[in-house]
Amino acid sequence: MEIRHLIYFKTVAEELHFGRAAERLFMSQPPLSRQIKDLEDELGVILFFRTNKRVELTEAGKYFLEEVVEILQNIEHSKTITKQIHNNISGEFKLGYISSTPKKMLATVLKQIQQKFPYLRVSLFETSTQKQKLALENGKLDLGIMRAPIYSSELLTTPLFEDPMVIVGHSQVKFNAINFFNESFISFNQKYASEYHRLVINTCNRMGFEPKIVHQSNSMSSILELVSQGLGLAVVPSSTIKQYPHLNLKIMKLEDMDSKTEVILVSNIKSKNSALGEFIACIQKEYLDFNAS
């Protein structure tokens, strides 16, 4: 008994017509009939009742059909696992991301990856751009979602989108009446996210003031939570506001077109992980949908 015998049997059992089954199998009817007869002889049972008008499964045939369906499914399952192991699409994929990454978008990407690569385990690391860069260079991450610029001959960057900076405050704040020199600001810790911290300072400097940073955090959600409680203002990427509709926030757009940040995907130039391309494509698509919503 060969796999083709099982496929022939299953097709005839689904069609209950040798002619239509033969068409589906791209063969003529007489050889198909002989193959089914050979299978019955090997099993020592009758699988089909045949008359001039119709074909029906016997009780033995009905039972055998259930077994054949399971066998063929198991074979496909084994083929998938074997191919994924061969292509290195099993084991662990390590994904880094900055704290402002939309978690809903991230969840959608993970669901899509799980459907495509069910035997791939994804480990997530929320951390700063600087730490991701080092981890990618050392082979401790497969892919990172971070902010430009990245300077490294060992890494490849894929642009995602440019994000204009805005000033955010409590929903009751009156921006047109504010003297920014006297306001308290909340920002990322300088050691944790030095480039981002520099961007915030430069944005404020171009507006003509030096920000008085009184609170620092390593999490965008924490920064916005503090702002919503009236503890200060913050300079943040505009896309982050959409992620926290429950917070009492008000934004002030900036006229300075240079006050923006770019979100990028970064991978190691020597990466051999076969799932990398799929991750990049999924994240690009989901970020596009997120920004269009």
Short mmCIF file of C-alpha atoms in Angstrom, two decimals:
data_model
loop_
_atom_site.label_atom_id
_atom_site.label_comp_id
_atom_site.label_asym_id
_atom_site.label_seq_id
_atom_site.Cartn_x
_atom_site.Cartn_y
_atom_site.Cartn_z
CA MET A 1 0.00 0.00 0.00
CA GLU A 2 1.37 3.41 -1.02
CA ILE A 3 0.33 6.95 -0.21
CA ARG A 4 -1.09 7.34 -3.72
CA HIS A 5 -3.53 4.49 -3.00
CA LEU A 6 -4.83 6.43 0.00
CA ILE A 7 -5.18 9.61 -2.05
CA TYR A 8 -7.04 7.72 -4.79
CA PHE A 9 -9.38 6.14 -2.26
CA LYS A 10 -10.08 9.44 -0.49
CA THR A 11 -10.85 11.20 -3.78
CA VAL A 12 -13.30 8.50 -4.90
CA ALA A 13 -14.90 8.52 -1.44
CA GLU A 14 -15.41 12.28 -1.67
CA GLU A 15 -16.82 12.23 -5.19
CA LEU A 16 -18.63 8.86 -5.02
CA HIS A 17 -18.10 8.81 -8.76
CA PHE A 18 -15.10 7.19 -10.47
CA GLY A 19 -15.26 9.45 -13.52
CA ARG A 20 -15.21 12.72 -11.53
CA ALA A 21 -12.54 11.34 -9.18
CA ALA A 22 -10.38 10.43 -12.18
CA GLU A 23 -10.72 13.99 -13.53
CA ARG A 24 -9.62 15.44 -10.20
CA LEU A 25 -6.63 13.12 -10.16
CA PHE A 26 -5.73 13.88 -13.80
CA MET A 27 -5.91 10.23 -14.83
CA SER A 28 -8.26 8.04 -16.78
CA GLN A 29 -10.98 6.00 -15.09
CA PRO A 30 -9.83 2.40 -15.82
CA PRO A 31 -6.45 2.73 -14.05
CA LEU A 32 -8.18 4.40 -11.07
CA SER A 33 -10.65 1.52 -10.82
CA ARG A 34 -7.77 -0.97 -10.90
CA GLN A 35 -5.92 0.88 -8.14
CA ILE A 36 -8.99 0.83 -5.89
CA LYS A 37 -9.49 -2.89 -6.65
CA ASP A 38 -5.83 -3.57 -5.75
CA LEU A 39 -6.33 -1.67 -2.45
CA GLU A 40 -9.43 -3.72 -1.64
CA ASP A 41 -7.58 -6.94 -2.42
CA GLU A 42 -4.68 -5.92 -0.16
CA LEU A 43 -7.04 -5.03 2.70
CA GLY A 44 -9.23 -8.06 2.08
CA VAL A 45 -12.41 -5.93 2.21
CA ILE A 46 -14.90 -4.26 -0.09
CA LEU A 47 -14.64 -0.46 0.25
CA PHE A 48 -17.32 0.57 -2.27
CA PHE A 49 -20.67 -0.77 -3.43
CA ARG A 50 -20.72 -0.19 -7.19
CA THR A 51 -23.78 -0.15 -9.40
CA ASN A 52 -24.43 1.33 -12.84
CA LYS A 53 -26.09 4.33 -11.23
CA ARG A 54 -24.06 5.11 -8.14
CA VAL A 55 -21.11 4.39 -5.87
CA GLU A 56 -21.46 4.07 -2.10
CA LEU A 57 -19.04 3.46 0.74
CA THR A 58 -19.43 0.26 2.68
CA GLU A 59 -19.27 0.37 6.48
CA ALA A 60 -15.66 -0.76 6.21
CA GLY A 61 -15.09 1.95 3.64
CA LYS A 62 -16.54 4.64 5.94
CA TYR A 63 -14.23 3.58 8.75
CA PHE A 64 -11.22 3.41 6.43
CA LEU A 65 -11.99 6.91 5.13
CA GLU A 66 -11.76 8.36 8.64
CA GLU A 67 -8.41 6.65 9.13
CA VAL A 68 -7.09 7.77 5.73
CA VAL A 69 -8.04 11.41 6.35
CA GLU A 70 -6.12 11.35 9.64
CA ILE A 71 -3.14 9.60 8.06
CA LEU A 72 -2.90 12.14 5.23
CA GLN A 73 -3.26 15.04 7.65
CA ASN A 74 -0.46 13.61 9.79
CA ILE A 75 1.74 13.25 6.73
CA GLU A 76 1.17 16.92 5.77
CA HIS A 77 1.81 17.92 9.37
CA SER A 78 5.10 16.02 9.38
CA LYS A 79 6.10 17.51 6.02
CA THR A 80 5.48 21.02 7.37
CA ILE A 81 7.56 20.45 10.51
CA THR A 82 10.37 18.83 8.53
CA LYS A 83 10.46 21.71 6.04
CA GLN A 84 10.43 24.31 8.79
CA ILE A 85 13.29 22.60 10.59
CA HIS A 86 15.22 22.41 7.32
CA ASN A 87 14.59 26.13 6.69
CA ASN A 88 15.46 27.06 10.29
CA ILE A 89 11.86 28.22 10.91
CA SER A 90 11.62 26.60 14.27
CA GLY A 91 13.25 27.27 17.60
CA GLU A 92 13.36 30.88 18.78
CA PHE A 93 13.03 34.28 17.10
CA LYS A 94 14.12 37.22 19.28
CA LEU A 95 12.30 40.49 18.59
CA GLY A 96 13.23 43.76 20.26
CA TYR A 97 11.05 46.86 20.32
CA ILE A 98 10.93 50.32 21.87
CA SER A 99 8.23 51.08 24.44
CA SER A 100 6.25 53.28 22.05
CA THR A 101 5.64 50.34 19.68
CA PRO A 102 1.85 49.88 19.30
CA LYS A 103 1.05 46.74 21.27
CA LYS A 104 -2.09 46.02 19.22
CA MET A 105 0.01 46.08 16.07
CA LEU A 106 2.58 43.83 17.70
CA ALA A 107 -0.11 41.33 18.73
CA THR A 108 -1.45 41.20 15.17
CA VAL A 109 2.03 40.49 13.81
CA LEU A 110 2.56 37.69 16.34
CA LYS A 111 -0.77 36.07 15.40
CA GLN A 112 0.14 36.12 11.72
CA ILE A 113 3.59 34.69 12.38
CA GLN A 114 2.13 31.96 14.60
CA GLN A 115 -0.26 30.92 11.82
CA LYS A 116 2.54 30.77 9.26
CA PHE A 117 5.23 29.28 11.52
CA PRO A 118 3.41 27.38 14.31
CA TYR A 119 6.64 25.84 15.63
CA LEU A 120 8.54 29.11 15.94
CA ARG A 121 8.78 30.53 19.46
CA VAL A 122 8.95 34.33 19.57
CA SER A 123 10.67 36.02 22.50
CA LEU A 124 9.95 39.74 23.01
CA PHE A 125 12.29 42.31 24.53
CA GLU A 126 11.08 45.83 25.25
CA THR A 127 14.19 47.97 25.52
CA SER A 128 15.91 51.08 24.21
CA THR A 129 17.33 51.66 20.74
CA GLN A 130 20.88 51.65 22.09
CA LYS A 131 20.51 48.30 23.85
CA GLN A 132 18.82 46.77 20.80
CA LYS A 133 21.68 47.92 18.59
CA LEU A 134 24.25 46.18 20.81
CA ALA A 135 22.13 43.02 21.04
CA LEU A 136 21.76 42.87 17.25
CA GLU A 137 25.49 43.32 16.73
CA ASN A 138 26.16 40.53 19.24
CA GLY A 139 23.59 38.16 17.71
CA LYS A 140 21.31 38.30 20.75
CA LEU A 141 18.37 39.72 18.73
CA ASP A 142 17.05 38.76 15.31
CA LEU A 143 15.15 41.97 14.62
CA GLY A 144 14.60 45.30 16.34
CA ILE A 145 11.94 48.01 16.11
CA MET A 146 13.72 51.22 17.04
CA ARG A 147 14.36 54.84 16.20
CA ALA A 148 16.91 56.23 13.75
CA PRO A 149 19.70 57.02 13.48
CA ILE A 150 21.65 53.78 13.67
CA TYR A 151 25.32 53.84 12.70
CA SER A 152 26.75 50.37 12.22
CA SER A 153 28.33 48.54 9.28
CA GLU A 154 27.03 45.27 10.75
CA LEU A 155 23.34 46.17 10.62
CA LEU A 156 20.69 46.60 7.94
CA THR A 157 17.89 49.14 8.35
CA THR A 158 14.41 49.11 6.84
CA PRO A 159 12.39 52.36 7.09
CA LEU A 160 8.91 52.14 8.60
CA PHE A 161 7.65 55.72 8.93
CA GLU A 162 8.49 59.26 9.98
CA ASP A 163 6.74 60.46 13.11
CA PRO A 164 6.36 64.21 13.82
CA MET A 165 6.98 65.31 17.40
CA VAL A 166 4.25 67.05 19.40
CA ILE A 167 4.00 68.55 22.86
CA VAL A 168 1.47 66.77 25.04
CA GLY A 169 -0.15 67.94 28.24
CA HIS A 170 -3.15 67.29 30.49
CA SER A 171 -6.48 67.74 28.70
CA GLN A 172 -7.14 71.01 30.58
CA VAL A 173 -3.85 72.67 29.64
CA LYS A 174 -4.04 75.95 27.66
CA PHE A 175 -1.02 75.85 25.37
CA ASN A 176 -1.54 79.38 24.04
CA ALA A 177 -1.17 80.74 27.57
CA ILE A 178 1.87 78.69 28.57
CA ASN A 179 5.35 80.03 29.25
CA PHE A 180 7.38 76.92 28.43
CA PHE A 181 10.36 78.26 30.40
CA ASN A 182 8.40 77.73 33.61
CA GLU A 183 6.80 74.38 32.79
CA SER A 184 7.92 71.01 34.11
CA PHE A 185 8.74 68.36 31.51
CA ILE A 186 8.79 64.57 31.62
CA SER A 187 11.13 62.62 29.36
CA PHE A 188 13.08 59.42 28.86
CA ASN A 189 16.14 58.90 30.98
CA GLN A 190 19.19 60.30 29.19
CA LYS A 191 21.34 57.20 29.81
CA TYR A 192 18.54 54.84 28.73
CA ALA A 193 17.63 56.63 25.47
CA SER A 194 20.31 59.19 24.72
CA GLU A 195 19.32 59.89 21.09
CA TYR A 196 15.67 60.35 22.04
CA HIS A 197 16.64 62.59 24.95
CA ARG A 198 18.77 64.69 22.58
CA LEU A 199 15.85 64.95 20.14
CA VAL A 200 13.59 66.30 22.91
CA ILE A 201 16.18 68.90 23.97
CA ASN A 202 16.81 69.99 20.36
CA THR A 203 13.08 70.29 19.67
CA CYS A 204 12.61 72.56 22.68
CA ASN A 205 15.73 74.57 21.83
CA ARG A 206 14.40 75.28 18.34
CA MET A 207 11.25 76.58 19.99
CA GLY A 208 13.42 78.97 22.00
CA PHE A 209 13.58 77.41 25.46
CA GLU A 210 15.47 74.87 27.54
CA PRO A 211 13.09 72.24 28.99
CA LYS A 212 13.05 71.83 32.76
CA ILE A 213 12.98 68.04 33.02
CA VAL A 214 11.75 67.10 36.48
CA HIS A 215 10.71 63.46 35.92
CA GLN A 216 12.35 60.76 33.83
CA SER A 217 11.12 57.29 32.85
CA ASN A 218 12.17 54.38 30.65
CA SER A 219 8.63 53.78 29.35
CA MET A 220 6.48 55.84 26.99
CA SER A 221 3.30 54.65 28.69
CA SER A 222 4.62 55.84 32.06
CA ILE A 223 5.53 59.24 30.62
CA LEU A 224 2.05 59.73 29.21
CA GLU A 225 0.41 58.49 32.41
CA LEU A 226 2.33 61.13 34.37
CA VAL A 227 1.37 63.80 31.85
CA SER A 228 -2.31 62.84 32.11
CA GLN A 229 -2.07 63.33 35.88
CA GLY A 230 -0.90 66.90 35.37
CA LEU A 231 2.70 66.35 36.50
CA GLY A 232 4.20 68.06 33.48
CA LEU A 233 4.43 68.30 29.71
CA ALA A 234 6.25 65.94 27.34
CA VAL A 235 7.64 66.02 23.82
CA VAL A 236 6.57 62.76 22.17
CA PRO A 237 6.01 61.23 18.70
CA SER A 238 2.44 61.96 17.55
CA SER A 239 1.67 58.29 16.79
CA THR A 240 2.00 57.37 20.47
CA ILE A 241 -1.08 59.42 21.41
CA LYS A 242 -3.37 57.09 19.43
CA GLN A 243 -2.36 54.20 21.65
CA TYR A 244 -3.73 55.78 24.82
CA PRO A 245 -7.24 57.11 24.05
CA HIS A 246 -8.24 56.53 27.70
CA LEU A 247 -5.78 59.13 28.99
CA ASN A 248 -6.71 62.79 29.50
CA LEU A 249 -4.31 64.29 26.99
CA LYS A 250 -4.13 67.30 24.71
CA ILE A 251 -1.50 67.83 22.02
CA MET A 252 0.11 70.86 20.45
CA LYS A 253 1.45 70.31 16.94
CA LEU A 254 4.78 71.89 16.10
CA GLU A 255 5.43 74.07 13.07
CA ASP A 256 9.06 72.95 12.98
CA MET A 257 9.17 70.36 10.19
CA ASP A 258 12.54 69.05 11.44
CA SER A 259 11.02 67.99 14.78
CA LYS A 260 10.35 64.38 13.86
CA THR A 261 11.67 60.92 14.49
CA GLU A 262 11.93 57.92 12.18
CA VAL A 263 10.92 54.42 13.24
CA ILE A 264 12.97 51.71 11.56
CA LEU A 265 13.48 47.95 11.52
CA VAL A 266 17.04 46.78 12.11
CA SER A 267 18.60 43.36 11.57
CA ASN A 268 22.10 41.93 11.43
CA ILE A 269 23.56 41.82 7.93
CA LYS A 270 24.72 38.22 8.57
CA SER A 271 21.36 36.94 9.78
CA LYS A 272 20.39 33.52 8.40
CA ASN A 273 16.99 33.26 10.09
CA SER A 274 14.47 32.24 7.44
CA ALA A 275 11.58 33.89 9.27
CA LEU A 276 13.22 37.34 9.18
CA GLY A 277 11.76 38.39 5.83
CA GLU A 278 8.26 37.41 6.91
CA PHE A 279 8.59 39.40 10.14
CA ILE A 280 9.75 42.49 8.25
CA ALA A 281 6.90 42.25 5.71
CA CYS A 282 4.26 41.74 8.43
CA ILE A 283 5.51 44.64 10.56
CA GLN A 284 5.70 46.97 7.55
CA LYS A 285 2.11 46.17 6.59
CA GLU A 286 0.74 46.53 10.11
CA TYR A 287 2.50 49.85 10.70
CA LEU A 288 1.06 51.10 7.41
CA ASP A 289 -2.44 50.09 8.53
CA PHE A 290 -1.88 51.58 12.01
CA ASN A 291 -0.82 54.95 10.64
CA ALA A 292 -3.69 55.00 8.14
CA SER A 293 -6.31 54.39 10.85
#
